[in-house]
Short mmCIF file of C-alpha atoms in Angstrom, two decimals:
data_model
loop_
_atom_site.label_atom_id
_atom_site.label_comp_id
_atom_site.label_asym_id
_atom_site.label_seq_id
_atom_site.Cartn_x
_atom_site.Cartn_y
_atom_site.Cartn_z
CA MET A 11 -27.65 10.00 5.66
CA MET A 12 -26.98 8.91 1.99
CA THR A 13 -24.15 6.50 1.50
CA SER A 14 -21.31 7.55 -1.48
CA PRO A 15 -21.25 4.89 -4.33
CA THR A 16 -17.68 4.08 -3.85
CA HIS A 17 -18.39 2.78 -0.37
CA THR A 18 -21.44 0.79 -1.06
CA ARG A 19 -21.03 -3.08 -0.43
CA ARG A 20 -22.99 -5.58 -2.31
CA ALA A 21 -23.17 -8.96 -1.66
CA PRO A 22 -20.60 -10.81 -3.33
CA THR A 23 -21.45 -12.99 -6.14
CA ARG A 24 -20.31 -16.61 -6.77
CA LEU A 25 -17.83 -15.78 -9.29
CA GLN A 26 -16.81 -13.04 -6.72
CA ARG A 27 -15.87 -15.45 -4.16
CA TRP A 28 -13.33 -16.88 -6.35
CA LEU A 29 -12.27 -13.79 -7.80
CA PRO A 30 -12.18 -11.16 -5.37
CA PHE A 31 -10.73 -8.34 -7.18
CA LEU A 32 -13.87 -8.29 -9.29
CA GLY A 33 -16.01 -6.91 -6.57
CA TRP A 34 -13.42 -3.79 -5.84
CA LEU A 35 -11.73 -3.51 -9.42
CA PRO A 36 -14.89 -2.26 -11.18
CA GLN A 37 -15.43 0.53 -8.69
CA GLN A 38 -12.62 2.79 -9.43
CA THR A 39 -13.10 5.90 -10.34
CA SER A 40 -10.58 8.47 -11.51
CA ARG A 41 -9.95 10.04 -8.11
CA SER A 42 -9.31 6.32 -6.01
CA LEU A 43 -7.29 5.70 -8.61
CA ARG A 44 -5.06 8.73 -8.30
CA GLY A 45 -4.95 7.65 -4.31
CA ASP A 46 -4.16 4.15 -4.66
CA ALA A 47 -1.29 5.24 -7.42
CA ILE A 48 -0.08 7.79 -4.57
CA ALA A 49 0.23 5.12 -2.07
CA GLY A 50 1.40 2.54 -4.34
CA LEU A 51 4.48 4.64 -5.22
CA THR A 52 5.12 5.28 -1.74
CA GLY A 53 4.99 2.01 -0.65
CA ALA A 54 7.36 0.96 -3.75
CA VAL A 55 10.01 3.40 -2.77
CA LEU A 56 9.78 2.37 0.70
CA VAL A 57 10.11 -1.70 0.24
CA VAL A 58 13.35 -1.30 -1.42
CA PRO A 59 15.47 -0.81 1.59
CA GLN A 60 13.39 -3.15 3.69
CA GLY A 61 13.26 -5.59 0.77
CA VAL A 62 17.22 -5.81 0.88
CA ALA A 63 17.32 -5.90 4.54
CA TYR A 64 14.97 -8.59 5.20
CA ALA A 65 16.56 -10.98 2.41
CA LEU A 66 20.00 -10.38 4.16
CA LEU A 67 18.35 -11.41 7.16
CA ALA A 68 16.84 -14.55 5.72
CA GLY A 69 20.40 -15.69 4.62
CA LEU A 70 19.28 -14.73 0.79
CA PRO A 71 20.94 -12.47 -1.79
CA PRO A 72 19.39 -8.93 -1.24
CA GLN A 73 17.47 -8.70 -4.92
CA TYR A 74 15.02 -11.95 -3.68
CA GLY A 75 13.79 -9.41 -0.84
CA LEU A 76 12.82 -7.13 -3.82
CA TYR A 77 11.32 -9.94 -5.75
CA THR A 78 9.07 -11.13 -2.86
CA ALA A 79 7.67 -7.49 -2.95
CA MET A 80 6.49 -8.20 -6.58
CA VAL A 81 4.42 -11.28 -7.63
CA PRO A 82 3.43 -12.30 -3.74
CA ALA A 83 2.31 -8.94 -3.02
CA VAL A 84 0.15 -8.72 -6.39
CA LEU A 85 -1.78 -12.14 -5.97
CA ALA A 86 -2.28 -11.25 -2.19
CA ALA A 87 -4.19 -8.31 -2.83
CA LEU A 88 -6.07 -9.54 -5.92
CA PHE A 89 -7.32 -12.91 -4.10
CA GLY A 90 -6.84 -11.76 0.09
CA SER A 91 -9.97 -9.66 1.65
CA SER A 92 -8.25 -7.08 3.33
CA ARG A 93 -8.45 -3.84 0.96
CA GLN A 94 -5.35 -1.91 2.81
CA MET A 95 -2.89 -4.32 3.79
CA ILE A 96 0.38 -5.06 1.65
CA SER A 97 2.12 -8.50 1.71
CA GLY A 98 5.73 -8.78 0.91
CA PRO A 99 8.86 -9.82 3.40
CA THR A 100 8.69 -9.47 6.79
CA ALA A 101 11.47 -9.50 9.50
CA ALA A 102 9.95 -12.41 11.46
CA LEU A 103 9.38 -14.66 8.58
CA SER A 104 12.57 -13.85 7.35
CA ILE A 105 14.62 -14.83 10.22
CA ALA A 106 12.32 -17.88 10.99
CA LEU A 107 13.09 -19.05 7.28
CA PHE A 108 16.77 -18.72 7.96
CA ALA A 109 16.52 -20.55 11.09
CA THR A 110 14.81 -22.98 9.51
CA LEU A 111 16.96 -24.01 6.86
CA GLN A 112 20.48 -23.10 8.50
CA PRO A 113 20.52 -27.06 9.33
CA PHE A 114 20.08 -28.15 5.54
CA ALA A 115 22.40 -25.70 3.87
CA GLU A 116 24.78 -22.53 3.86
CA ALA A 117 23.27 -19.54 3.85
CA GLY A 118 23.27 -17.92 0.60
CA SER A 119 24.10 -20.76 -1.57
CA GLY A 120 22.24 -22.25 -4.64
CA ASP A 121 20.89 -25.22 -2.37
CA PHE A 122 19.63 -22.39 0.04
CA ILE A 123 17.84 -20.80 -2.34
CA ILE A 124 16.20 -23.90 -3.64
CA LEU A 125 15.49 -24.98 -0.10
CA ALA A 126 13.83 -21.62 0.53
CA LEU A 127 11.81 -21.82 -2.32
CA THR A 128 10.49 -25.32 -1.52
CA LEU A 129 9.69 -24.06 2.01
CA THR A 130 7.74 -20.91 0.55
CA PHE A 131 5.59 -23.23 -1.73
CA LEU A 132 4.88 -25.88 1.24
CA ALA A 133 3.84 -22.96 3.56
CA GLY A 134 1.44 -21.33 0.76
CA LEU A 135 -0.09 -24.75 0.01
CA PHE A 136 -0.95 -25.35 3.95
CA GLN A 137 -2.32 -21.63 3.92
CA LEU A 138 -4.32 -22.54 0.76
CA LEU A 139 -5.47 -25.86 2.50
CA LEU A 140 -6.81 -24.07 5.51
CA GLY A 141 -8.76 -21.17 3.49
CA LEU A 142 -10.27 -23.59 1.53
CA ALA A 143 -11.45 -26.08 4.28
CA ARG A 144 -12.88 -22.68 5.88
CA LEU A 145 -10.60 -23.03 8.78
CA GLY A 146 -10.02 -19.18 9.39
CA ALA A 147 -10.90 -19.55 12.89
CA LEU A 148 -7.43 -21.91 13.45
CA VAL A 149 -5.59 -18.72 13.37
CA ASN A 150 -7.04 -18.27 17.16
CA LEU A 151 -5.24 -20.88 18.34
CA VAL A 152 -1.95 -18.83 18.44
CA SER A 153 -2.56 -16.50 21.34
CA HIS A 154 -1.33 -12.73 21.16
CA SER A 155 1.62 -14.07 24.09
CA VAL A 156 2.48 -16.44 21.44
CA VAL A 157 3.10 -13.83 19.01
CA MET A 158 4.98 -11.31 21.52
CA GLY A 159 7.41 -14.14 22.86
CA PHE A 160 8.27 -15.28 19.27
CA THR A 161 8.88 -12.10 18.03
CA ALA A 162 10.91 -10.76 21.35
CA GLY A 163 12.93 -14.10 20.62
CA ALA A 164 13.31 -13.51 16.91
CA ALA A 165 14.47 -9.50 17.69
CA LEU A 166 17.10 -10.81 20.02
CA ILE A 167 18.36 -13.20 17.47
CA ILE A 168 18.09 -10.49 14.70
CA ALA A 169 20.12 -8.26 17.28
CA ILE A 170 22.86 -10.76 18.18
CA SER A 171 23.24 -11.52 14.30
CA GLN A 172 23.80 -7.98 13.10
CA LEU A 173 26.04 -6.92 15.94
CA PRO A 174 29.17 -8.35 14.29
CA HIS A 175 28.53 -6.32 11.44
CA ALA A 176 27.64 -3.07 13.17
CA LEU A 177 30.79 -3.09 15.11
CA GLY A 178 33.08 -4.03 11.71
CA LEU A 179 33.68 -7.67 12.95
CA VAL A 180 34.25 -10.66 10.47
CA PHE A 181 33.26 -14.08 11.36
CA GLU A 182 33.39 -17.16 9.26
CA GLU A 183 30.56 -18.71 10.89
CA ARG A 184 27.01 -16.92 12.75
CA VAL A 185 28.02 -15.71 16.30
CA GLY A 186 26.36 -15.34 19.97
CA VAL A 187 27.21 -13.02 22.42
CA LEU A 188 30.01 -15.14 23.95
CA GLU A 189 31.91 -15.12 20.75
CA LEU A 190 31.52 -11.46 20.48
CA TRP A 191 33.15 -10.63 23.71
CA PRO A 192 36.88 -11.54 23.29
CA ARG A 193 36.77 -9.77 19.77
CA LEU A 194 35.57 -6.52 20.93
CA GLY A 195 39.06 -4.83 21.02
CA ASP A 196 38.68 -5.35 17.08
CA VAL A 197 35.99 -3.02 16.80
CA ARG A 198 36.10 -0.56 14.01
CA PHE A 199 35.40 2.98 14.64
CA ASP A 200 34.14 3.57 10.98
CA ALA A 201 31.75 1.06 11.44
CA VAL A 202 30.35 1.86 14.46
CA LEU A 203 30.17 5.44 12.99
CA ILE A 204 28.04 4.52 9.85
CA ALA A 205 25.93 2.25 12.05
CA GLY A 206 25.50 4.79 14.77
CA PHE A 207 24.42 7.33 12.20
CA THR A 208 22.05 5.02 10.59
CA ILE A 209 20.02 4.36 13.33
CA ALA A 210 20.11 8.03 14.62
CA ALA A 211 19.24 9.55 11.36
CA CYS A 212 16.28 6.76 10.98
CA LEU A 213 15.00 8.06 14.40
CA ALA A 214 15.03 11.56 13.44
CA PHE A 215 12.93 10.92 10.29
CA GLN A 216 10.28 8.67 12.09
CA ARG A 217 10.12 11.33 15.13
CA TRP A 218 10.08 14.55 12.53
CA LEU A 219 9.58 13.58 9.08
CA PRO A 220 7.51 10.03 9.32
CA ARG A 221 5.72 10.54 5.80
CA TRP A 222 9.27 10.95 3.96
CA PRO A 223 11.08 7.66 2.43
CA GLY A 224 13.76 8.11 5.46
CA MET A 225 14.96 4.56 5.33
CA LEU A 226 16.17 5.19 1.53
CA LEU A 227 17.32 8.36 1.98
CA VAL A 228 19.29 7.57 5.05
CA LEU A 229 20.53 4.36 2.97
CA VAL A 230 22.14 7.06 0.32
CA ALA A 231 23.48 9.19 3.34
CA ALA A 232 25.19 6.06 4.90
CA SER A 233 26.68 5.55 1.32
CA LEU A 234 27.94 8.76 0.93
CA LEU A 235 29.36 8.55 4.22
CA ALA A 236 31.00 5.16 3.62
CA VAL A 237 32.67 6.35 0.40
CA GLY A 238 33.90 9.15 2.34
CA LEU A 239 35.73 6.95 4.96
CA ASP A 240 36.84 4.16 2.50
CA PRO A 241 37.06 5.52 -1.08
CA GLN A 242 38.49 2.51 -2.43
CA HIS A 243 35.83 -0.01 -0.78
CA ALA A 244 38.81 -1.96 0.45
CA VAL A 245 38.04 -2.17 4.34
CA ILE A 246 34.14 -1.54 4.68
CA PRO A 247 32.18 -4.23 3.32
CA ARG A 248 29.37 -3.45 0.84
CA ILE A 249 26.29 -5.50 0.32
CA ALA A 250 26.28 -7.87 -2.53
CA ALA A 251 25.78 -6.31 -6.26
CA VAL A 252 21.70 -6.79 -6.77
CA PRO A 253 21.06 -7.68 -10.60
CA ALA A 254 18.71 -5.47 -12.22
CA GLY A 255 15.70 -7.10 -13.81
CA LEU A 256 12.33 -8.87 -13.48
CA PRO A 257 11.89 -12.02 -11.12
CA PRO A 258 13.35 -14.78 -13.06
CA LEU A 259 11.18 -18.21 -12.86
CA SER A 260 12.10 -20.64 -10.62
CA MET A 261 11.42 -24.19 -9.68
CA PRO A 262 11.16 -25.56 -6.24
CA ASP A 263 12.61 -28.98 -5.12
CA PHE A 264 9.82 -31.44 -4.98
CA SER A 265 12.18 -34.36 -3.83
CA PRO A 266 10.95 -36.45 -1.34
CA ASP A 267 13.65 -35.80 0.85
CA SER A 268 13.38 -32.26 1.06
CA LEU A 269 9.52 -32.26 0.92
CA ARG A 270 9.83 -34.81 4.12
CA SER A 271 12.33 -32.55 6.31
CA LEU A 272 10.80 -28.95 5.50
CA VAL A 273 6.99 -30.25 5.81
CA PRO A 274 6.90 -29.25 10.11
CA GLY A 275 8.81 -25.79 9.37
CA ALA A 276 6.50 -25.29 6.46
CA ILE A 277 3.45 -25.65 8.66
CA ALA A 278 4.98 -23.36 11.62
CA LEU A 279 6.23 -20.67 9.23
CA GLY A 280 2.81 -20.92 7.42
CA LEU A 281 0.68 -20.39 10.68
CA LEU A 282 3.12 -17.55 11.48
CA GLY A 283 2.46 -15.55 8.42
CA LEU A 284 -1.15 -16.40 8.70
CA VAL A 285 -1.06 -14.71 12.02
CA GLU A 286 0.78 -11.61 10.89
CA ALA A 287 -1.64 -11.28 8.08
CA THR A 288 -4.90 -11.94 9.82
CA ALA A 289 -3.86 -9.61 13.04
CA ILE A 290 -3.02 -6.91 10.15
CA ALA A 291 -6.06 -6.93 8.03
CA ARG A 292 -8.19 -7.34 11.19
CA ALA A 293 -6.84 -3.97 12.58
CA PHE A 294 -7.10 -2.06 9.23
CA ALA A 295 -10.68 -3.22 8.79
CA LEU A 296 -12.24 -2.61 12.12
CA ARG A 297 -10.43 0.87 11.55
CA ALA A 298 -12.44 1.17 8.44
CA GLY A 299 -15.53 -0.31 9.30
CA GLU A 300 -15.39 -3.49 7.11
CA ARG A 301 -15.66 -7.00 7.77
CA LEU A 302 -12.61 -9.47 7.02
CA ASN A 303 -13.06 -12.76 5.61
CA SER A 304 -10.49 -14.73 7.28
CA ASN A 305 -10.59 -17.74 4.84
CA GLN A 306 -10.34 -15.54 1.89
CA GLU A 307 -7.19 -13.67 3.52
CA PHE A 308 -5.73 -17.80 4.08
CA ILE A 309 -6.38 -18.33 0.51
CA GLY A 310 -4.83 -14.81 -0.77
CA GLN A 311 -1.30 -15.55 1.30
CA GLY A 312 -1.84 -18.93 0.12
CA LEU A 313 -1.68 -18.34 -3.61
CA SER A 314 0.73 -15.44 -2.69
CA ASN A 315 3.48 -17.84 -1.59
CA ILE A 316 2.32 -20.85 -3.94
CA GLY A 317 3.01 -18.18 -6.72
CA GLY A 318 6.04 -16.50 -5.47
CA ALA A 319 8.08 -19.84 -5.23
CA PHE A 320 7.96 -19.81 -9.30
CA PHE A 321 9.10 -16.32 -9.08
CA SER A 322 11.62 -16.03 -6.84
CA GLY A 323 10.05 -14.72 -3.71
CA TYR A 324 10.34 -16.51 -0.34
CA VAL A 325 7.78 -16.73 2.49
CA SER A 326 5.92 -13.68 2.44
CA SER A 327 3.08 -11.90 4.61
CA GLY A 328 1.35 -8.77 5.60
CA SER A 329 3.52 -6.36 6.56
CA PHE A 330 2.42 -3.65 9.30
CA THR A 331 4.84 -0.95 8.41
CA ARG A 332 4.06 -0.66 4.43
CA SER A 333 0.34 -1.55 5.37
CA GLY A 334 -0.03 1.67 7.73
CA LEU A 335 2.31 3.89 5.53
CA ASN A 336 -0.35 2.56 2.59
CA ALA A 337 -3.17 3.53 4.39
CA SER A 338 -1.88 6.97 5.53
CA ALA A 339 -0.73 7.77 2.11
CA GLY A 340 -4.53 7.48 0.82
CA ALA A 341 -5.15 4.07 -0.57
CA GLY A 342 -8.53 3.07 -1.15
CA SER A 343 -8.36 -0.41 -2.39
CA PRO A 344 -6.16 -3.45 -3.00
CA LEU A 345 -5.04 -1.84 -6.16
CA ALA A 346 -2.83 0.34 -4.50
CA ALA A 347 -0.67 -3.15 -3.29
CA VAL A 348 -0.91 -4.10 -7.02
CA LEU A 349 0.49 -0.78 -8.24
CA SER A 350 3.28 -0.99 -5.98
CA ALA A 351 4.59 -4.04 -7.28
CA LEU A 352 4.28 -2.26 -10.48
CA PHE A 353 6.56 0.66 -9.41
CA LEU A 354 8.89 -1.17 -7.95
CA VAL A 355 9.86 -3.15 -11.36
CA PRO A 356 11.61 0.67 -13.03
CA ILE A 357 12.74 1.17 -9.79
CA MET A 358 14.74 -1.84 -9.72
CA LEU A 359 15.78 -1.65 -12.75
CA LEU A 360 16.97 2.14 -12.14
CA ALA A 361 18.36 1.58 -8.71
CA ALA A 362 19.66 -2.27 -8.43
CA PRO A 363 23.11 -1.62 -9.62
CA LEU A 364 23.53 1.44 -7.06
CA LEU A 365 22.50 -0.77 -4.04
CA HIS A 366 26.28 -2.30 -4.15
CA HIS A 367 27.23 0.80 -2.92
CA VAL A 368 25.44 0.25 0.42
CA PRO A 369 27.61 -0.08 3.60
CA MET A 370 26.82 -3.75 5.82
CA PRO A 371 27.02 -1.33 8.74
CA ALA A 372 24.48 0.57 7.43
CA MET A 373 22.09 -2.23 7.15
CA ALA A 374 23.36 -3.55 10.15
CA GLY A 375 21.96 -0.55 11.98
CA MET A 376 18.70 -0.33 10.18
CA LEU A 377 18.20 -3.82 10.78
CA LEU A 378 18.83 -3.25 14.35
CA LEU A 379 16.06 -0.81 14.54
CA VAL A 380 13.87 -3.74 13.06
CA ALA A 381 14.72 -5.69 15.60
CA ALA A 382 13.89 -3.32 18.30
CA ARG A 383 10.64 -2.28 16.64
CA LEU A 384 9.04 -6.04 17.02
CA VAL A 385 9.25 -6.30 20.50
CA ASP A 386 5.49 -5.40 21.65
CA ARG A 387 6.98 -3.32 25.25
CA LYS A 388 3.49 -2.35 26.05
CA GLY A 389 2.15 -5.67 25.15
CA ILE A 390 4.49 -7.52 27.15
CA ARG A 391 4.27 -5.07 30.20
CA GLU A 392 0.63 -5.73 30.34
CA ALA A 393 0.91 -9.53 30.19
CA LEU A 394 3.51 -9.33 32.97
CA PHE A 395 1.28 -7.24 35.29
CA THR A 396 -2.35 -8.87 34.45
CA SER A 397 -1.75 -12.51 33.73
CA ARG A 398 0.36 -15.06 35.14
CA SER A 399 -0.71 -17.45 32.14
CA GLU A 400 -0.46 -15.18 29.48
CA THR A 401 3.28 -14.33 31.22
CA ALA A 402 3.95 -18.30 31.54
CA VAL A 403 3.06 -18.40 27.28
CA LEU A 404 5.36 -15.43 26.73
CA HIS A 405 8.17 -16.86 28.62
CA ILE A 406 7.92 -20.57 27.02
CA THR A 407 7.30 -19.16 23.92
CA PHE A 408 10.73 -16.67 24.10
CA PHE A 409 12.78 -19.44 25.91
CA SER A 410 11.95 -21.76 23.04
CA THR A 411 12.86 -19.20 20.34
CA LEU A 412 16.13 -19.20 22.14
CA LEU A 413 17.31 -22.49 22.60
CA LEU A 414 15.07 -24.62 19.87
CA ALA A 415 14.34 -24.34 16.15
CA LEU A 416 11.92 -21.37 15.57
CA GLU A 417 9.13 -23.51 14.14
CA PHE A 418 9.38 -25.99 17.25
CA ALA A 419 8.91 -22.77 19.53
CA ILE A 420 5.41 -21.80 17.75
CA TYR A 421 4.38 -25.21 18.25
CA PHE A 422 5.50 -25.25 22.23
CA GLY A 423 3.67 -21.71 22.35
CA VAL A 424 0.73 -22.98 21.06
CA LEU A 425 0.50 -25.78 23.55
CA ALA A 426 1.43 -23.98 26.31
CA SER A 427 -1.87 -21.83 25.58
CA LEU A 428 -3.94 -24.95 25.12
CA VAL A 429 -2.58 -26.41 28.34
CA LEU A 430 -3.11 -23.82 30.52
CA TYR A 431 -6.60 -23.08 28.64
CA LEU A 432 -7.26 -26.63 29.53
CA ARG A 433 -6.27 -26.43 33.18
CA ARG A 434 -8.52 -23.04 33.67
CA THR A 435 -11.50 -25.19 32.29
CA THR A 436 -10.55 -28.46 33.71
CA ARG A 437 -10.67 -26.92 37.19
CA PRO A 438 -13.58 -24.22 37.25
CA PRO A 439 -14.10 -22.38 40.57
CA VAL A 440 -16.30 -23.52 43.09
CA VAL A 441 -16.99 -20.96 45.42
CA GLU A 442 -18.91 -21.74 49.09
CA CYS A 443 -21.73 -19.30 49.61
CA MET A 444 -24.05 -18.04 52.61
CA LEU A 445 -27.29 -19.55 53.03
CA SER A 446 -28.89 -15.89 52.26
CA ALA A 447 -27.35 -15.76 48.83
CA ALA A 448 -29.93 -18.59 47.78
CA PRO A 449 -33.15 -17.50 46.83
CA LEU A 450 -35.95 -17.00 49.23
CA GLU A 451 -37.84 -20.24 48.60
CA ILE A 452 -34.64 -21.98 48.82
CA GLN A 453 -34.58 -20.94 52.34
CA GLN A 454 -38.18 -21.28 53.13
CA ALA A 455 -38.11 -25.12 52.15
CA LEU A 456 -35.38 -25.74 55.09
CA GLU A 457 -36.38 -26.07 58.06
CA GLU A 458 -33.08 -25.73 59.84
CA PRO A 459 -29.60 -24.11 58.17
CA SER A 460 -28.50 -27.88 57.95
CA CYS A 461 -27.38 -26.46 54.04
CA ASN A 462 -23.91 -26.03 51.99
CA VAL A 463 -24.48 -23.46 49.12
CA VAL A 464 -21.75 -23.55 46.35
CA ARG A 465 -21.72 -21.60 43.14
CA ILE A 466 -20.21 -23.41 40.23
CA ASP A 467 -18.73 -20.98 37.37
CA GLY A 468 -17.98 -23.18 34.55
CA SER A 469 -19.34 -25.92 32.75
CA LEU A 470 -19.72 -29.63 33.99
CA PHE A 471 -18.13 -31.67 31.26
CA PHE A 472 -15.92 -34.82 31.16
CA GLY A 473 -12.52 -32.76 32.05
CA ALA A 474 -13.95 -30.76 34.79
CA CYS A 475 -16.12 -33.41 36.73
CA ASP A 476 -13.45 -34.87 38.57
CA SER A 477 -12.31 -31.34 40.34
CA VAL A 478 -15.55 -30.50 40.85
CA ALA A 479 -16.50 -34.11 42.71
CA GLN A 480 -13.55 -33.33 45.11
CA ARG A 481 -14.75 -30.13 45.85
CA LEU A 482 -18.36 -31.13 46.48
CA GLU A 483 -17.04 -34.12 48.99
CA ARG A 484 -16.40 -31.75 51.02
CA CYS A 485 -19.80 -30.14 51.69
CA ASP A 486 -21.27 -32.43 54.93
CA GLN A 487 -24.62 -30.85 55.16
CA PRO A 488 -27.73 -33.00 54.20
CA ASN A 489 -28.73 -30.58 51.97
CA LEU A 490 -26.88 -29.01 48.94
CA VAL A 491 -27.60 -25.90 46.91
CA ILE A 492 -25.77 -24.95 43.51
CA LEU A 493 -26.01 -21.64 42.11
CA ALA A 494 -26.01 -22.69 38.88
CA ALA A 495 -25.78 -19.33 36.55
CA GLY A 496 -22.29 -19.76 35.93
CA ILE A 497 -22.59 -23.62 34.35
CA ASN A 498 -23.17 -22.63 30.33
CA PHE A 499 -22.73 -26.30 29.34
CA ILE A 500 -23.37 -30.07 30.65
CA ASP A 501 -22.49 -33.14 29.37
CA LEU A 502 -23.26 -37.02 30.01
CA SER A 503 -20.38 -36.92 32.77
CA GLY A 504 -21.79 -33.85 34.33
CA ILE A 505 -25.27 -35.54 34.63
CA HIS A 506 -23.42 -38.76 36.34
CA LEU A 507 -21.90 -36.08 38.90
CA LEU A 508 -25.52 -34.65 39.58
CA ARG A 509 -26.84 -38.07 39.93
CA HIS A 510 -24.30 -38.96 42.38
CA GLN A 511 -24.38 -35.72 44.41
CA ALA A 512 -28.15 -36.02 45.01
CA ARG A 513 -28.04 -39.54 46.07
CA ARG A 514 -25.08 -38.61 48.23
CA CYS A 515 -27.88 -35.93 49.97
CA HIS A 516 -30.82 -38.08 49.94
CA GLY A 517 -28.79 -40.79 51.82
CA ARG A 518 -28.16 -37.76 54.46
CA GLY A 519 -31.62 -37.30 54.72
CA GLY A 520 -31.35 -34.11 52.38
CA LYS A 521 -31.81 -33.03 48.40
CA LEU A 522 -29.68 -31.42 45.77
CA TYR A 523 -31.04 -28.03 44.44
CA LEU A 524 -29.99 -26.49 41.55
CA VAL A 525 -30.97 -22.58 41.19
CA TRP A 526 -30.79 -20.40 38.25
CA THR A 527 -29.96 -23.21 35.81
CA LYS A 528 -29.64 -21.81 32.21
CA PRO A 529 -32.49 -23.08 29.64
CA GLY A 530 -29.90 -25.21 27.66
CA VAL A 531 -28.28 -26.88 30.73
CA MET A 532 -32.24 -27.42 31.86
CA ALA A 533 -33.27 -29.10 28.61
CA ARG A 534 -30.27 -31.71 28.92
CA LEU A 535 -31.57 -32.24 32.81
CA GLN A 536 -35.17 -32.88 31.47
CA ARG A 537 -34.01 -35.16 28.79
CA ALA A 538 -31.96 -37.35 31.35
CA HIS A 539 -34.74 -37.52 33.85
CA LEU A 540 -33.16 -35.59 36.82
CA VAL A 541 -35.73 -33.04 36.91
CA ASP A 542 -39.46 -32.80 35.93
CA GLY A 543 -39.93 -28.93 35.95
CA ASP A 544 -38.40 -25.99 34.13
CA ASP A 545 -35.99 -23.28 35.54
CA CYS A 546 -36.93 -20.66 32.91
CA HIS A 547 -37.88 -18.10 35.76
CA GLY A 548 -35.02 -18.98 37.42
CA ARG A 549 -37.17 -21.27 40.35
CA PRO A 550 -35.17 -23.94 42.31
CA VAL A 551 -35.30 -27.71 41.10
CA THR A 552 -34.98 -30.46 43.04
CA ILE A 553 -32.43 -33.24 41.39
CA GLY A 554 -33.98 -36.51 41.39
CA ILE A 555 -31.97 -39.74 42.09
#
């Protein structure tokens, strides 16, 4: 079958490894450019309400969400590996940034903004260093259960934080459910009506008109409804005024005190951002039959956040919503993400002054929907019914998100995953089998059935030897047959264990047999002078003492 020129993939040159856009930019045609332009315009319209909502979620002025969808999105597209993913503000990173900076400064203040820029720079630097060090596989340490638990906890935090706005209640500080309960008698009908209308209308667009810019149209309709209920802007609060213009230059705070206090949170946010971006990019790469370069994606995300910190952007990552819309709209290359950021400039110049009329209850209703979509119900249900260990990791991360600082919730989840993994690997199953399970040669070599047959389903390394030794000590027959097909690796501690078991069998007048030993394990046993023959054809061998 012939391959079209636009889909031909050549090996990247040395220059293209550092400047990935040199690989796809010269391949643009008039047809692909048209598809990328349409997809870019669609994404630019979608990001306006999303950017404003996520910025408010992060405790920042609304324009910072739009700034984050400009320069960071361009850098991630030019230097990343994914051809269809779009970067920008995300819900999980927005709430994580707010939770990280809340102890240090008041949300929305000048100090808060500077700390957000500093945190963004540090997170980007961490991501860039991981990419340059070729540590793309590090993201695999964050299991899917950790991500599900974190996002579910973040979704609950988002919902609680937005309930006062949706109910028309005013609090001087952020509140929890306990503070909301005594104030339910003060709920305003007009705020509930606007929030309910926003939720219902967004769901309707999602169900029947998914390709339409539903969020933007709903915000326009909600603003008109608010004007009808409150023409003087005296009762229903609106979002702060959004200045029209390009992202202004900004400077993070590089003082030692700020850097020292923000490094732990920056590492956690950088890791979370990489998990989001890599998961999204991998999904689209598999769908398109392409190969994802995780290290290059790390570099792209790192440069995106470093550059964004100097152009009034906060921590960004891949957006599943905008990336999905980008792909469905016909995007064929990262140029769609670049054009989306460029189209956002005139949209912001024209539409930014109008955002002042958007009511806060409408934004709260939209964020409540965002929170609901963050929860992976199918994945959580699957974890609960299929794996106790994954369920434990999910619960640990979820409750850590609610009770601790969000960056520590990620650390706790990763640590719990590693602990449970080590627990499984250090306690490999040692299953007692019938003598009939052993090969015929072994059965014929034994004159009487004074034999124990066990199967070890795991590697014999230093961490597992104690558990395996305790199980083997229960074998009381002179002869011991170990079915070794499940032993993939053996280290010096495992060799010492086999030698000790061979001596125990010899002291009882029997022998230790190994059956179905893998070539790599057999080679190591031969170098340790425990065996003389080979087991390449599945023949049983006797372990010497």
